[in-house]
Coordinates of C-alpha atoms in Angstrom, one line a residue:
Chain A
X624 CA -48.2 6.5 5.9
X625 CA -47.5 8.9 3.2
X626 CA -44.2 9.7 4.7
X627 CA -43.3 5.9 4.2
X628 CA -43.9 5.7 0.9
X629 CA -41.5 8.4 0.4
X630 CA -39.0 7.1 2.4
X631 CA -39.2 3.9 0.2
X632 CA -38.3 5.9 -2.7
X633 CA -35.5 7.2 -0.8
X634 CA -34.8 4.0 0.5
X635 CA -34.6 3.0 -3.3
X636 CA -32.7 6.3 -4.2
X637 CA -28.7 6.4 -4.6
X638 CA -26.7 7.5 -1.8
X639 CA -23.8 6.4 -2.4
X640 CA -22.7 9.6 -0.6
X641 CA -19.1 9.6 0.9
X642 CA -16.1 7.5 0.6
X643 CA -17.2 5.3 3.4
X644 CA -19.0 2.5 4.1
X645 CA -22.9 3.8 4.5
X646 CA -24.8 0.5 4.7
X647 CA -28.2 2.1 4.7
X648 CA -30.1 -1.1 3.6
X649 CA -29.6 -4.6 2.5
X650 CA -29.2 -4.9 -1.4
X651 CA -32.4 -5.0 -3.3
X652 CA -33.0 -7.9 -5.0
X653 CA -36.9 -8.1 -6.4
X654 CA -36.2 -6.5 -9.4
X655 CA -34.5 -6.8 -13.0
X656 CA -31.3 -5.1 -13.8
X657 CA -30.5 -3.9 -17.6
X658 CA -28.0 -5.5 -19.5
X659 CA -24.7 -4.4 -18.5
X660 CA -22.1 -3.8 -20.1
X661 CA -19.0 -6.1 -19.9
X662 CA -16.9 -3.4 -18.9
X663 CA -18.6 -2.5 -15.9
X664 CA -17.5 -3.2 -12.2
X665 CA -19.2 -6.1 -10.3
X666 CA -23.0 -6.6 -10.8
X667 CA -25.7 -7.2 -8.3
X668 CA -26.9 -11.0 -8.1
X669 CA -30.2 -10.5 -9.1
X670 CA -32.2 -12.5 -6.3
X671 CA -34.6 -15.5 -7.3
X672 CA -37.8 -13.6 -6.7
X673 CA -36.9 -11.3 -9.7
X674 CA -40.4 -9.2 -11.3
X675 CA -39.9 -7.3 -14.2
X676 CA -39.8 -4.2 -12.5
X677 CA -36.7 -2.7 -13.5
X678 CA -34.0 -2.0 -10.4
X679 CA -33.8 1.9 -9.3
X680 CA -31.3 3.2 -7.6
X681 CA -30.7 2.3 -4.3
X682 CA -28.6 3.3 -1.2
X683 CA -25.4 1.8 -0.6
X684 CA -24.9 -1.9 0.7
X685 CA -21.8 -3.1 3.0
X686 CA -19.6 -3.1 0.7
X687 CA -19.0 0.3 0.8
X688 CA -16.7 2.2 -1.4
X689 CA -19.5 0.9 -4.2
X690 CA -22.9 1.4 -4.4
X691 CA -26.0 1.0 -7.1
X692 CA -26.0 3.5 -9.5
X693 CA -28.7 2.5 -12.1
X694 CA -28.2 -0.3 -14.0
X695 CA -24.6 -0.8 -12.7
X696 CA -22.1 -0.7 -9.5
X697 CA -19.7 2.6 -9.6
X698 CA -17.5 4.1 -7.6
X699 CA -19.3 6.4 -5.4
X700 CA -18.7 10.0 -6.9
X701 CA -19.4 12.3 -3.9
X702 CA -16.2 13.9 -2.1
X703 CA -12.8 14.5 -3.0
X704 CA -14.0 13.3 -6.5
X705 CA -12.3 12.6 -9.8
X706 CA -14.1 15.2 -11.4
X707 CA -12.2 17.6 -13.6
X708 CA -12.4 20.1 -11.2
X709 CA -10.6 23.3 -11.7
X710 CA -10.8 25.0 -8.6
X711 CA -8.2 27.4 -8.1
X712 CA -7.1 29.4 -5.2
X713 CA -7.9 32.7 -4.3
X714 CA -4.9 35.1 -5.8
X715 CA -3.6 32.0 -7.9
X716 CA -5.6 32.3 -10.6
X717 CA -3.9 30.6 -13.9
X718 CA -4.8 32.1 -17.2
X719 CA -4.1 29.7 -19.1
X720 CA -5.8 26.2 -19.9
X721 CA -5.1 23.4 -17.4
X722 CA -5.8 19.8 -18.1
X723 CA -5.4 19.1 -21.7
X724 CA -5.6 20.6 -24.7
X725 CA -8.5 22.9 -24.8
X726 CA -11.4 21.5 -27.3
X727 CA -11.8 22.3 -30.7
X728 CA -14.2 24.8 -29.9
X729 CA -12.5 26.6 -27.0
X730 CA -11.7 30.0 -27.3
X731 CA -8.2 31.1 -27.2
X732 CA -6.5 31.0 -23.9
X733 CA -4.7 34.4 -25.0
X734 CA -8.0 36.3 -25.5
X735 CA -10.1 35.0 -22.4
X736 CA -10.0 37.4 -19.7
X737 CA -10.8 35.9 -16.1
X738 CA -11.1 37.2 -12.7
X739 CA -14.3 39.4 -13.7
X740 CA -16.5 36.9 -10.8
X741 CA -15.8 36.3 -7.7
X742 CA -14.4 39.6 -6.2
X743 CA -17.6 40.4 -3.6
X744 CA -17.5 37.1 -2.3
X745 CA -14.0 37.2 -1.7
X746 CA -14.3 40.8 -0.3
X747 CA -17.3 39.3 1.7
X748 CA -15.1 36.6 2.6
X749 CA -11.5 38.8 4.2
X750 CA -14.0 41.5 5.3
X751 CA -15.9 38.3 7.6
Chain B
X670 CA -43.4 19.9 16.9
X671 CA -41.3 18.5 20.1
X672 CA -37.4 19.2 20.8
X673 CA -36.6 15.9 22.3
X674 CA -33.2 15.9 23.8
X675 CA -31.2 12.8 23.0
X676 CA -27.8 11.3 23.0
X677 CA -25.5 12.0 20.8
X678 CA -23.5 9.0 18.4
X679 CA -20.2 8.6 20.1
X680 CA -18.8 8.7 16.0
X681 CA -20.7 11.1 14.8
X682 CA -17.8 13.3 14.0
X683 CA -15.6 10.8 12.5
X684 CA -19.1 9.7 10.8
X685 CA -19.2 13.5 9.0
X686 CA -15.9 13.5 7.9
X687 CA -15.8 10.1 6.6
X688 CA -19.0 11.4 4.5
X689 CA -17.5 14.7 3.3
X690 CA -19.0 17.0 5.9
X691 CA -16.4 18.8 6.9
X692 CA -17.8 21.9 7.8
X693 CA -20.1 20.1 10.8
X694 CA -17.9 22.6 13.6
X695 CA -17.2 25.9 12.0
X696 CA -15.2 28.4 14.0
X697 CA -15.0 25.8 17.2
X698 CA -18.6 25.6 17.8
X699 CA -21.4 23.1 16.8
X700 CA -22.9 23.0 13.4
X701 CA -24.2 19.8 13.0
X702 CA -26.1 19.4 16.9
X703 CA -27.7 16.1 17.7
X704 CA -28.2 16.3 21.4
X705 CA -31.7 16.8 20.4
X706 CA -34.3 16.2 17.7
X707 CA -37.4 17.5 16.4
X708 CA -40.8 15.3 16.6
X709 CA -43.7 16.4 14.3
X710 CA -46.6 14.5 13.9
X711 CA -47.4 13.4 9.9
X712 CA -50.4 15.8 10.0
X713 CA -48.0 18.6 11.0
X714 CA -45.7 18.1 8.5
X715 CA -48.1 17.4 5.4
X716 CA -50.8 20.1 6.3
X717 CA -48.5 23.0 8.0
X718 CA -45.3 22.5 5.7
X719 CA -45.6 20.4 3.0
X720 CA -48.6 21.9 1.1
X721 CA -47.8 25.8 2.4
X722 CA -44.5 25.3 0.9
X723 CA -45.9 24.4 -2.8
X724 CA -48.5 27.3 -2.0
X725 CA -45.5 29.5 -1.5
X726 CA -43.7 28.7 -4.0
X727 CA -46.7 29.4 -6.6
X728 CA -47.3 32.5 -5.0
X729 CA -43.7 33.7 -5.6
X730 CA -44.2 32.2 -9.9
X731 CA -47.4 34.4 -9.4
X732 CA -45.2 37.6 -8.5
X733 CA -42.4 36.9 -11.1
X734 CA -45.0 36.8 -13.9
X735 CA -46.0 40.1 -12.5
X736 CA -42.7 41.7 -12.0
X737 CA -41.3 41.1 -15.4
X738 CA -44.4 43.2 -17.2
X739 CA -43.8 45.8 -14.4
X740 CA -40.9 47.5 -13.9
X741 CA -42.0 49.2 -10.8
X742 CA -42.0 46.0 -9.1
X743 CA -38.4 45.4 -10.3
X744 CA -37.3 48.9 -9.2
X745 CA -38.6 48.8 -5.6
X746 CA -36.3 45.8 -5.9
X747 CA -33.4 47.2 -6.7
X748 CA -32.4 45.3 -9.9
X749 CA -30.4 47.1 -12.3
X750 CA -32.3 48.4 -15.6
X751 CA -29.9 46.8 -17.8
X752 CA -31.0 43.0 -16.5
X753 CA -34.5 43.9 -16.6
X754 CA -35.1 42.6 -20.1
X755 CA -32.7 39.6 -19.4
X756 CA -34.6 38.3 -16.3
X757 CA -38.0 38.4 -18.1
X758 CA -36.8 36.7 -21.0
X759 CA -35.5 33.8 -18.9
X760 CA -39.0 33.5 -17.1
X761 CA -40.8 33.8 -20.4
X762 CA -38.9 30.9 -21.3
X763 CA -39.1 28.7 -18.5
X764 CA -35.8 28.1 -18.2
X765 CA -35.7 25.5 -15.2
X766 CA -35.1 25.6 -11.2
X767 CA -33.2 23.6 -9.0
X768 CA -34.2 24.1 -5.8
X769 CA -34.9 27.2 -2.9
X770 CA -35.7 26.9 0.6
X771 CA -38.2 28.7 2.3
X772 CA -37.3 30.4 6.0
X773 CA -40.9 29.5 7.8
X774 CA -41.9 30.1 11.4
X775 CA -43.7 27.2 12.7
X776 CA -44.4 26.6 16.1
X777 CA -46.5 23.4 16.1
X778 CA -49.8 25.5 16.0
X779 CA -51.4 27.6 13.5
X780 CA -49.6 28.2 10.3
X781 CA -46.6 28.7 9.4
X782 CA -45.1 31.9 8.4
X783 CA -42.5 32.6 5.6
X784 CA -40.0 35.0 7.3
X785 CA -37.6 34.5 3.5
X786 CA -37.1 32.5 0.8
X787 CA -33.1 31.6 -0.1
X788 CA -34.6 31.1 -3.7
X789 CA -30.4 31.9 -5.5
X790 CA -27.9 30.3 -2.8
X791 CA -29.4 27.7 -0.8
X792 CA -27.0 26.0 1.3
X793 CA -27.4 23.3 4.4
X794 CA -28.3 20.7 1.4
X795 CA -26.3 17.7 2.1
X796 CA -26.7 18.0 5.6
X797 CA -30.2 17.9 4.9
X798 CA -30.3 15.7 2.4
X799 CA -28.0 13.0 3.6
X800 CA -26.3 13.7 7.1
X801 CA -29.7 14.0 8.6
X802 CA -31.0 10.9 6.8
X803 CA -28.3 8.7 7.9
X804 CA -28.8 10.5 11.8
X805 CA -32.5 8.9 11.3
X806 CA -31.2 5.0 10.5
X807 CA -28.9 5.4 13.1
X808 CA -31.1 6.8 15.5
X809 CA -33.6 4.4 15.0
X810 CA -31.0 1.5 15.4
X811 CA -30.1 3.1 18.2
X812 CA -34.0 3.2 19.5
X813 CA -33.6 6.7 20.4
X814 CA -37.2 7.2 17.7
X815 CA -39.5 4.4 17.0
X816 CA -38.6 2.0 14.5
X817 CA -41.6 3.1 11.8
X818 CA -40.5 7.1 12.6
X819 CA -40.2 9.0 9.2
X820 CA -38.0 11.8 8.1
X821 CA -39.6 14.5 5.7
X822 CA -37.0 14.6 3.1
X823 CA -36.6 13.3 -0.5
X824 CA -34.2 16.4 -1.3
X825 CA -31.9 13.5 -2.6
X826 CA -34.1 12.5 -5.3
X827 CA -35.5 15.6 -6.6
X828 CA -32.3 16.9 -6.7
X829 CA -31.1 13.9 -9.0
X830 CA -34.5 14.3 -10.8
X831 CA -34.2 18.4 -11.1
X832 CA -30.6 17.4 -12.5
X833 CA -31.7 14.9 -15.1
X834 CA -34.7 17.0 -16.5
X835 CA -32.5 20.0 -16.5
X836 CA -29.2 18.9 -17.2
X837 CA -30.2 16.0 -20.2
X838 CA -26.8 14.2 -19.8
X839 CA -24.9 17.9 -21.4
X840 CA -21.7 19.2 -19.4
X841 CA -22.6 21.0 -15.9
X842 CA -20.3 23.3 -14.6
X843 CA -20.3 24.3 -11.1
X844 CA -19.4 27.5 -9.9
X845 CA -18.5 29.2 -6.5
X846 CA -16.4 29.9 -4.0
X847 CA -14.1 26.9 -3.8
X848 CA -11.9 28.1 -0.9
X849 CA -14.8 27.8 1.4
X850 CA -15.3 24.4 3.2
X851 CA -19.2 25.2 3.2
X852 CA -19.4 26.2 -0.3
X853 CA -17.5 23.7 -2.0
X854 CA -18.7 21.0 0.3
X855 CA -22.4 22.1 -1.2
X856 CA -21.2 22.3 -4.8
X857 CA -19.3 18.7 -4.4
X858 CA -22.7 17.4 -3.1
X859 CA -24.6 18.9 -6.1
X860 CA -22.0 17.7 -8.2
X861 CA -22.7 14.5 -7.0
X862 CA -26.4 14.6 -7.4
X863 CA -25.5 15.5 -11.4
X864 CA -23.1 12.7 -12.1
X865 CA -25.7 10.3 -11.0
X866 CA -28.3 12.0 -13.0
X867 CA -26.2 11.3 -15.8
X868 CA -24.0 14.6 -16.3
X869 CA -20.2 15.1 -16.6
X870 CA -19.7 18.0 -14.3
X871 CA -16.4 20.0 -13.6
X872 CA -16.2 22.3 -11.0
X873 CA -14.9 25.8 -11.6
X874 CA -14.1 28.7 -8.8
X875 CA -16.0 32.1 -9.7
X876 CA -12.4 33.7 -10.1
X877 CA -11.5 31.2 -12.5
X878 CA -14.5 31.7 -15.1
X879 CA -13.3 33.4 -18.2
X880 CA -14.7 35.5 -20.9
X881 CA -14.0 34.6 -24.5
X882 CA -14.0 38.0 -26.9
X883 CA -17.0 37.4 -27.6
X884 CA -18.3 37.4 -24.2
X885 CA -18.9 33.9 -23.9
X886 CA -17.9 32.3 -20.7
X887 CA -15.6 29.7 -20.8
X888 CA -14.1 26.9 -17.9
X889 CA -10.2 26.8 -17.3
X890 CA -9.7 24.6 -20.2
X891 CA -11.2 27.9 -22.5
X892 CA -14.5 25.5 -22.9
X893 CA -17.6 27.3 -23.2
X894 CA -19.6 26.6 -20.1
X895 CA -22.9 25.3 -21.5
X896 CA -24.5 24.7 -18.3
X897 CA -23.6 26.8 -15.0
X898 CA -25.1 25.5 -11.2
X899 CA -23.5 28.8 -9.6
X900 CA -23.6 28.6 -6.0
X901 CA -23.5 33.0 -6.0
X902 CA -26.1 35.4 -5.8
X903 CA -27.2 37.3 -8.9
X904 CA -26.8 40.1 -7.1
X905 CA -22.8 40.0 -6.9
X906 CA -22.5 38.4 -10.4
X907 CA -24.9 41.3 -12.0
X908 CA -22.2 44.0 -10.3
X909 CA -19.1 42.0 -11.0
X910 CA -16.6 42.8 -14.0
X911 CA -18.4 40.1 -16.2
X912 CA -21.8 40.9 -15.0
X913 CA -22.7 43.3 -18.5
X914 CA -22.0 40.0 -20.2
X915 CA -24.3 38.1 -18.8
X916 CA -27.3 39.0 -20.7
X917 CA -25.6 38.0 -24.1
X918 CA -24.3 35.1 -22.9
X919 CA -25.3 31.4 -24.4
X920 CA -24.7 29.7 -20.8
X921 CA -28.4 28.4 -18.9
X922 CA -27.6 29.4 -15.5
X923 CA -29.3 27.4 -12.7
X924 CA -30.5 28.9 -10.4
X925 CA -31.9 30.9 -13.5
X926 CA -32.0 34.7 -13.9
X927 CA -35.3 34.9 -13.2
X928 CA -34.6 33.7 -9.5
X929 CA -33.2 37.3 -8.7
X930 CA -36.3 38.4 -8.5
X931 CA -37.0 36.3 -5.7
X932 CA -33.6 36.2 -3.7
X933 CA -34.6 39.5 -2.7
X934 CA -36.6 40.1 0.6
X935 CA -38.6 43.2 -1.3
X936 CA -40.5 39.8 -2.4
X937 CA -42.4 40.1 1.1
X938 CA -44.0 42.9 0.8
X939 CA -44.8 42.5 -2.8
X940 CA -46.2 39.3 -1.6
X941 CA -48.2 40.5 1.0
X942 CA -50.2 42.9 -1.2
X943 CA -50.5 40.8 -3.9
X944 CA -52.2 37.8 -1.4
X945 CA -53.3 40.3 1.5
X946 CA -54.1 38.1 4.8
X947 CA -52.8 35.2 3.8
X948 CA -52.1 32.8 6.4
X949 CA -48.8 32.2 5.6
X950 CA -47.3 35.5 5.4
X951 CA -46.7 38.4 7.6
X952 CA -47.6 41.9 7.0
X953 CA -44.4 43.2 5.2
X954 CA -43.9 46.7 3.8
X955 CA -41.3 48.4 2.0
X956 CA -39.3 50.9 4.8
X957 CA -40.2 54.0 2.9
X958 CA -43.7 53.2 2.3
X959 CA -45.8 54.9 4.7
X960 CA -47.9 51.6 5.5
X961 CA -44.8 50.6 7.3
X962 CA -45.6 52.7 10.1
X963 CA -48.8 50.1 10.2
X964 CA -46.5 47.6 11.9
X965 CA -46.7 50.0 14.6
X966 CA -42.7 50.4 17.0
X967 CA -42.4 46.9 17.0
X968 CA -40.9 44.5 13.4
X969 CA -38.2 42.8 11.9
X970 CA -35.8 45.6 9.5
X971 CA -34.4 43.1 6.7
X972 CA -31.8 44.5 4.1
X973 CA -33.2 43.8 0.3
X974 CA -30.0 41.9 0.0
X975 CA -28.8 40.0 2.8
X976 CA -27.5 36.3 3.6
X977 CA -27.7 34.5 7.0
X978 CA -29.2 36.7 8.7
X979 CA -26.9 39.4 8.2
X980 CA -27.8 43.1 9.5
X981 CA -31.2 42.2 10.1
X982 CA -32.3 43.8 13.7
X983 CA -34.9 43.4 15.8
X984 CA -37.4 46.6 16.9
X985 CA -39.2 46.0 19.6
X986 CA -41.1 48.6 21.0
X987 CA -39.1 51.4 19.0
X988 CA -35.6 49.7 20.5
X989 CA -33.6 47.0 18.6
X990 CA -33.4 44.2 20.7
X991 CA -31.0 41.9 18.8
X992 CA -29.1 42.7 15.5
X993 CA -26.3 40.8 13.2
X994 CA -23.6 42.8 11.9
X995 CA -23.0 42.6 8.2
X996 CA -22.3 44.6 4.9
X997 CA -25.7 44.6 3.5
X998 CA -28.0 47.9 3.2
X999 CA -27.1 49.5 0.8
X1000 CA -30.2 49.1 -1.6
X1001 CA -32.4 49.5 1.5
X1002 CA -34.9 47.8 4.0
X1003 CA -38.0 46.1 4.2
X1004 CA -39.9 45.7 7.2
X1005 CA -41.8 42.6 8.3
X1006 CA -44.4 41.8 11.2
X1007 CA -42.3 41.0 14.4
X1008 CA -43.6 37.0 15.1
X1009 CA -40.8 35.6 17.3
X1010 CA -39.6 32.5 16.4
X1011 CA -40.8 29.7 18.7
X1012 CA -38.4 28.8 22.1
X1013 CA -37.7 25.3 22.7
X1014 CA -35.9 24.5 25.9
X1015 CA -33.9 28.3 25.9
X1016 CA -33.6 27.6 21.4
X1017 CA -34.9 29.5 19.1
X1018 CA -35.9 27.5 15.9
X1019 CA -36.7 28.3 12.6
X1020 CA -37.5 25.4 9.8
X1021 CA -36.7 25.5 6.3
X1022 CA -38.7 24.2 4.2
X1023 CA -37.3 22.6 0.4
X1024 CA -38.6 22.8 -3.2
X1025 CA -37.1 20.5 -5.5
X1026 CA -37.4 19.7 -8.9
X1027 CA -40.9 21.1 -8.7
X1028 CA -42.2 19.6 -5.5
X1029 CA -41.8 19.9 -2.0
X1030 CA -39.8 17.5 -0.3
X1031 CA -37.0 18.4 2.8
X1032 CA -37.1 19.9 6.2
X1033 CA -34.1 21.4 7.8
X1034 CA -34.0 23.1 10.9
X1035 CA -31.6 25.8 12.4
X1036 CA -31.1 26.2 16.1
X1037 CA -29.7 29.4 17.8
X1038 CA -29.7 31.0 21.4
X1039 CA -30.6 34.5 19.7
X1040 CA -33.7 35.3 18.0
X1041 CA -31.9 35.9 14.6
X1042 CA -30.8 32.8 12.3
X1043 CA -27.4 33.2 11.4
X1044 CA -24.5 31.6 9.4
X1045 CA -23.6 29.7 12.7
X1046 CA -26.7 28.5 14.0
X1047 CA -26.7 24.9 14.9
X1048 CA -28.9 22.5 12.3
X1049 CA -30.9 19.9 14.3
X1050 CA -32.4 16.9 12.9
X1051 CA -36.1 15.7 13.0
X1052 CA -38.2 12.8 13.0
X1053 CA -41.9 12.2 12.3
X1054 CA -43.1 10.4 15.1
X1055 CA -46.7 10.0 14.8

């Protein structure tokens, strides 16, 4: 079935989606990982049956809070992330940078004017 | 196409949350519903969605190469003058999409019908995406579907792929309104997505954007914003404070300008005479275009600009039958062919259909009691059984 065949590359594909345990399917092990780096987490075992075919990203296996991200195991990403998210609340918008000293080519915080997006979805939003 | 009721995982809730979908209840009432599934048959899904769905979506590239040489097009579609220029020269360009979803009728039997295309703002994505794929392991654990049923949905990977071929491991900033659950649950999702392609990402509320005196945009940290996933409709950003310097700007926006042209539901009667007759679109015409009265006392009144079904009514024999209240109207109304959505044990059921990184690839479907889709509707998921 066609529909299998894309399934298998979703079965292949990276979940790795929430901070749970998603054991979608058992960890692949036919295949070749790259060299990774020393610094990475824990590496796959690579099974005995391994073909050239390189590794692609996979969902998560049972151990949960990791999954196979490419050619190494990562934390999964999706949710309540580490990302350098600057979300700010409605009405408490800050005007100046937050996180660290603003790149070499950032603009002046003094200068930048803000609020100028953002003000018809927020109508939409105490209107709703 | 089968609604197959079904039980329900006793964990399903806990499952969402656990997974980031927080918004599976909103305002006390059923989002995510799983008391019952869709069937299709692989025949349905490949030769009734999937290959209408790429037809659709060249038909709507067909219009936007059209509409930027002709600015009669882009006034019947209410797009400010001053973007005109802007929008063509994103399209000449090819700057890249994401992804859109097609709105289709579909009953199982004859073909289905685009009703709109979210082509700017597409939400339900990680419950389509993910959620629903992780319903379908379970479900089949659970032997509620055969173990070989199917699920029509690689949104994942062409989202990952769309983000890799767009993105090229730069900075991606996404943008939108963070204080809502839904939004920022899709943005976190895409965000996702983009890290795994191999971006760094930061997300960034709408309010929070600045403009440098130049009228660059910059993040909160007074970096210029490169890249920009904004999950916001052109039309709000093009009438917002910043919205004159968006032309001049050096940020690629995904979805890109040209997309305005299409999150507009003018596009269906542009569409219909541009592809007359075809068999998967309804007649459509413009409210003030006398062909309208063609449709004869019974259609579907849609607002140019309008999300989840807001202030679109129902005629039926000269009386409106069902409407959502909204604040769109403003710019005016199309009307389209009245073909009721198909009822499935007291349901009514629309399926959206995806387009990802250039392909199709993801159903979705909304449930409701009322004929008209809205924000609250309940999303379903569905198999392929045979």
């Amino acid at each position: 079935m066609k529909r299998s065949s894309q399934v298998a590359l979703l079965l292949m594909g990276t979940a790795g989606i929430g901070a749970g345990a998603y054991a979608m399917t058992s960890p692949r092990t036919d295949c070749v990982t790259p060299s990774t780096p020393a610094s990475s987490t824990v590496a796959p075992a690579i099974g005995s049956k391994a073909t050239t075919e390189p590794c692609q990203p996979r969902r998560s296996t049972s151990t949960g809070y990791h999954y196979w991200y490419g050619s190494h195991w990562s934390r999964p990403i999706f949710w309540r992330s580490s990302s350098t998210a600057s979300t700010t609340p409605p009405g408490s918008v800050a005007l100046t940078s937050r996180g660290g000293t603003p790149s070499s080519s950032s603009s002046s915080s003094s200068s930048v004017s803000r609020v100028g997006f953002g003000t018809t979805g927020h109508a939409m939003s105490s209107s709703s | 196409m089968r609604r197959i009721s079904c039980d329900e995982r006793a964990d399903w809730r806990a499952a969402a949350e656990q997974m980031g979908f927080d918004f599976h209840t909103l305002d006390g009432e059923r989002y995510w519903d799983e008391r019952a599934y869709y069937a299709f048959t692989l025949e349905e899904i490949e030769r009734d969605l999937e290959a209408p769905t790429a037809e659709l979506d060249a038909m709507c590239r067909e219009l936007v190469s059209r509409a930027v040489a002709d600015e009669r097009m882009l006034k019947l579609l209410r797009i400010p003058p001053s973007y005109w220029n802007w929008l063509a020269t994103s399209f000449k360009r090819g700057d890249p999409s994401l992804y859109g979803r097609f709105d289709l009728r579909y009953d199982g039997s004859g073909p289905a019908k685009l009703l709109e295309y979210n082509a700017d703002t597409p939400t339900a994505v990680f419950e389509t995406a993910v959620f629903q794929w992780k319903w379908l392991e379970d479900a089949k654990a659970r032997r509620i579907v055969p173990k070989d049923a199917d699920q029509y949905n690689s949104l994942h990977e062409r989202l990952i792929a769309g983000w890799q071929d767009i993105g090229k491991g730069r900075r991606l900033h996404l943008a939108g309104m963070t204080g809502n659950a839904e939004d920022l649950g899709t943005l976190t999702y895409l965000e996702d997505c983009a890290r795994q392609a191999g971006l760094q990402t930061t997300i960034v509320a709408m309010e929070a954007i600045g403009r440098a005196p130049r009228g660059g945009f910059v993040d909160m940290a007074n970096a210029p914003i490169e890249l920009m996933f904004k999950l916001y409709p052109w039309e709000w950003m093009m009438r917002e404070a910043f919205g004159s310097s968006l032309p001049g700007a050096a940020t690629q926006f995904v979805e890109p300008p040209w997309k305005a042209i299409l999150s507009n539901k003018g596009i269906l009667p542009l569409l219909w005479s541009m592809f007359p007759r075809h068999p998967n679109l309804l007649p459509g015409y413009f409210e003030d275009d006398e062909k309208a009265a063609e449709l004869g006392s019974s259609y579907v009144r849609k607002p140019l600009y309008s999300r989840e079904g807001a202030n679109v009514e129902l005629v039926v024999a000269g009386h409106a039958v069902d409407q959502d209240a909204g604040p769109y109207g403003a710019e005016g109304f199309i009307r389209q062919a009245l073909s009721p959505l198909p009822q499935l044990d007291g349901n009514y059921a629309v399926l959206g259909s995806w387009f990802a990184a250039g392909q199709p690839c993801g159903l979705s479907i909304r449930e409701d009691l009322s004929p008209i889709t809205k924000n609250t509707s309940r999303f379903l998921p569905h198999a392929i059984v045979g």
